[in-house]
Coordinates of C-alpha atoms in Angstrom, one line a residue:
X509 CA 0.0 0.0 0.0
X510 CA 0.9 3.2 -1.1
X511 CA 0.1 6.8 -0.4
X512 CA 0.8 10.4 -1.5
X513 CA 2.7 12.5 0.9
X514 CA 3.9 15.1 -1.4
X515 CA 0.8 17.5 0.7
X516 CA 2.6 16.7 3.9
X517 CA 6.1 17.4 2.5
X518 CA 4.7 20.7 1.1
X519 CA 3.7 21.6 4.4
X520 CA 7.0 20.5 6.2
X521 CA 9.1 22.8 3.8
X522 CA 6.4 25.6 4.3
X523 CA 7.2 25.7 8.2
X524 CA 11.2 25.4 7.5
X525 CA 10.7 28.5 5.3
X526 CA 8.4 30.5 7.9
X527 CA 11.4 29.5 10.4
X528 CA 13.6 30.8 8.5
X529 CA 12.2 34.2 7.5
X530 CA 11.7 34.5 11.2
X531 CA 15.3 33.9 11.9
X532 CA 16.2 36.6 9.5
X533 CA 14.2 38.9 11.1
X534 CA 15.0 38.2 15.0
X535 CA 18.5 39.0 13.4
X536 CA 17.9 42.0 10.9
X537 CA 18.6 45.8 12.6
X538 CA 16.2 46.5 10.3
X539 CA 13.5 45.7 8.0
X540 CA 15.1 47.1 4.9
X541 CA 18.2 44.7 5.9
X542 CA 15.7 42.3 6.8
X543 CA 13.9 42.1 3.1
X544 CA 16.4 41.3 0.8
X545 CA 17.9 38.5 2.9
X546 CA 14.0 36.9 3.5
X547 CA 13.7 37.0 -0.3
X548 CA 16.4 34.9 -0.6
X549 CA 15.9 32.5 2.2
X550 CA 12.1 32.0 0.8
X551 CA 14.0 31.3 -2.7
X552 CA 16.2 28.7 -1.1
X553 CA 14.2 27.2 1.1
X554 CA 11.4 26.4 -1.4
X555 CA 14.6 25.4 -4.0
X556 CA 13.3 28.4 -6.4
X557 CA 15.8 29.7 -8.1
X558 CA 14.6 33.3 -8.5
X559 CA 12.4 35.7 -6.7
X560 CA 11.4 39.5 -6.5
X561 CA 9.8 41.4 -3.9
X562 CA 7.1 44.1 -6.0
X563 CA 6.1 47.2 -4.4
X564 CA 3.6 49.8 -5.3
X565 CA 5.1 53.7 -5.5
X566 CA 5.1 55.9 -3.1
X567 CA 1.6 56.0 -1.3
X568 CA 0.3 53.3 -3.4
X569 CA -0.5 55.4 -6.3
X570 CA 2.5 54.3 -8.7
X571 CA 2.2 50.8 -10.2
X572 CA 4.3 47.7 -8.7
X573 CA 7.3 47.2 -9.6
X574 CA 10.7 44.6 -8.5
X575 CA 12.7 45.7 -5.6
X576 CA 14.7 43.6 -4.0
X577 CA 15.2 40.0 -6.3
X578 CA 17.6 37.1 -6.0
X579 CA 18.3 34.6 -8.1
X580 CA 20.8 31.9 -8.1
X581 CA 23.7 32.3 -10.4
X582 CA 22.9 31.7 -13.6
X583 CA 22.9 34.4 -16.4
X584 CA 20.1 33.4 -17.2
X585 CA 18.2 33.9 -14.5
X586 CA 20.2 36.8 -13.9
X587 CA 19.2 38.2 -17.3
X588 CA 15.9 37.8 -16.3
X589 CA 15.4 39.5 -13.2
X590 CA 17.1 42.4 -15.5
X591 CA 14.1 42.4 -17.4
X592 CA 11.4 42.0 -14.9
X593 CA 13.7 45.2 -13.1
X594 CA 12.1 47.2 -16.1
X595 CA 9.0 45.9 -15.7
X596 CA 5.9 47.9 -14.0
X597 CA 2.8 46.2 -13.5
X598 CA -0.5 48.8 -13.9
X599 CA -3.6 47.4 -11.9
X600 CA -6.4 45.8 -14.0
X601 CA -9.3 48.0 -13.5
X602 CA -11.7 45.4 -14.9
X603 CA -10.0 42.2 -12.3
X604 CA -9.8 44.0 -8.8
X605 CA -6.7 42.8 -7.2
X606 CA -4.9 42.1 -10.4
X607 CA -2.6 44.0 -12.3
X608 CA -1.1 43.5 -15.8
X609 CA 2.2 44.1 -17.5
X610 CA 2.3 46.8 -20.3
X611 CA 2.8 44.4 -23.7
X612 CA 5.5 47.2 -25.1
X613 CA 7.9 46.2 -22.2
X614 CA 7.6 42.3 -22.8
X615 CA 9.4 41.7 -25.8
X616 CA 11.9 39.6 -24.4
X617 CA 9.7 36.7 -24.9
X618 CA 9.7 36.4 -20.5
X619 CA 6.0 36.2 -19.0
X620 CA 5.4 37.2 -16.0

């Protein structure tokens, strides 16, 4: 008898990931130290090999774009966090909540 525990693993790596974006914090001075090291733990822990934080402008009012990014190192990962760097993301008026990349900036062929 067999049985899928590929739930219970996702779960297990979940809580080593919350642990360890906890750990960054307890040791961070501050939260801007803190954020590009907890991208990077969340990358490695869950075995991505890239990530961005996005932020909205000032007040909210400016669209979201990639702050702090990791990515392991491979050009061509590295190439494209580059691109998604240029990237902004407007907000969808007709999907609240969702937001959509301007078509003229995505010519490198990378989807977001």
């Amino acid at each position: 008898m067999s049985r899928d525990i590929s739930e219970r693993k996702r779960a297990e790596q979940r809580e080593r990931m919350e642990h360890a974006v906890t750990r960054v914090l307890a040791e961070s001075e501050t939260l801007a130290d803190a954020i590009p090291k907890i991208v990077q733990t969340i990358c490695e822990t869950l075995n991505w090999d890239c990530g961005a934080r996005l932020e909205h402008g000032r007040g909210g009012k400016r669209p979201l774009a990639a702050f702090e990014t990791w990515t392991i190192p491979v050009k061509a990962f590295a190439d494209f966090i580059a691109e998604v760097r240029q990237l902004t993301f407007q907000p969808d008026p007709s999907r609240p909540g969702a937001a959509s990349v301007d078509e003229r900036h995505a010519s490198t062929g990378y989807r977001t």
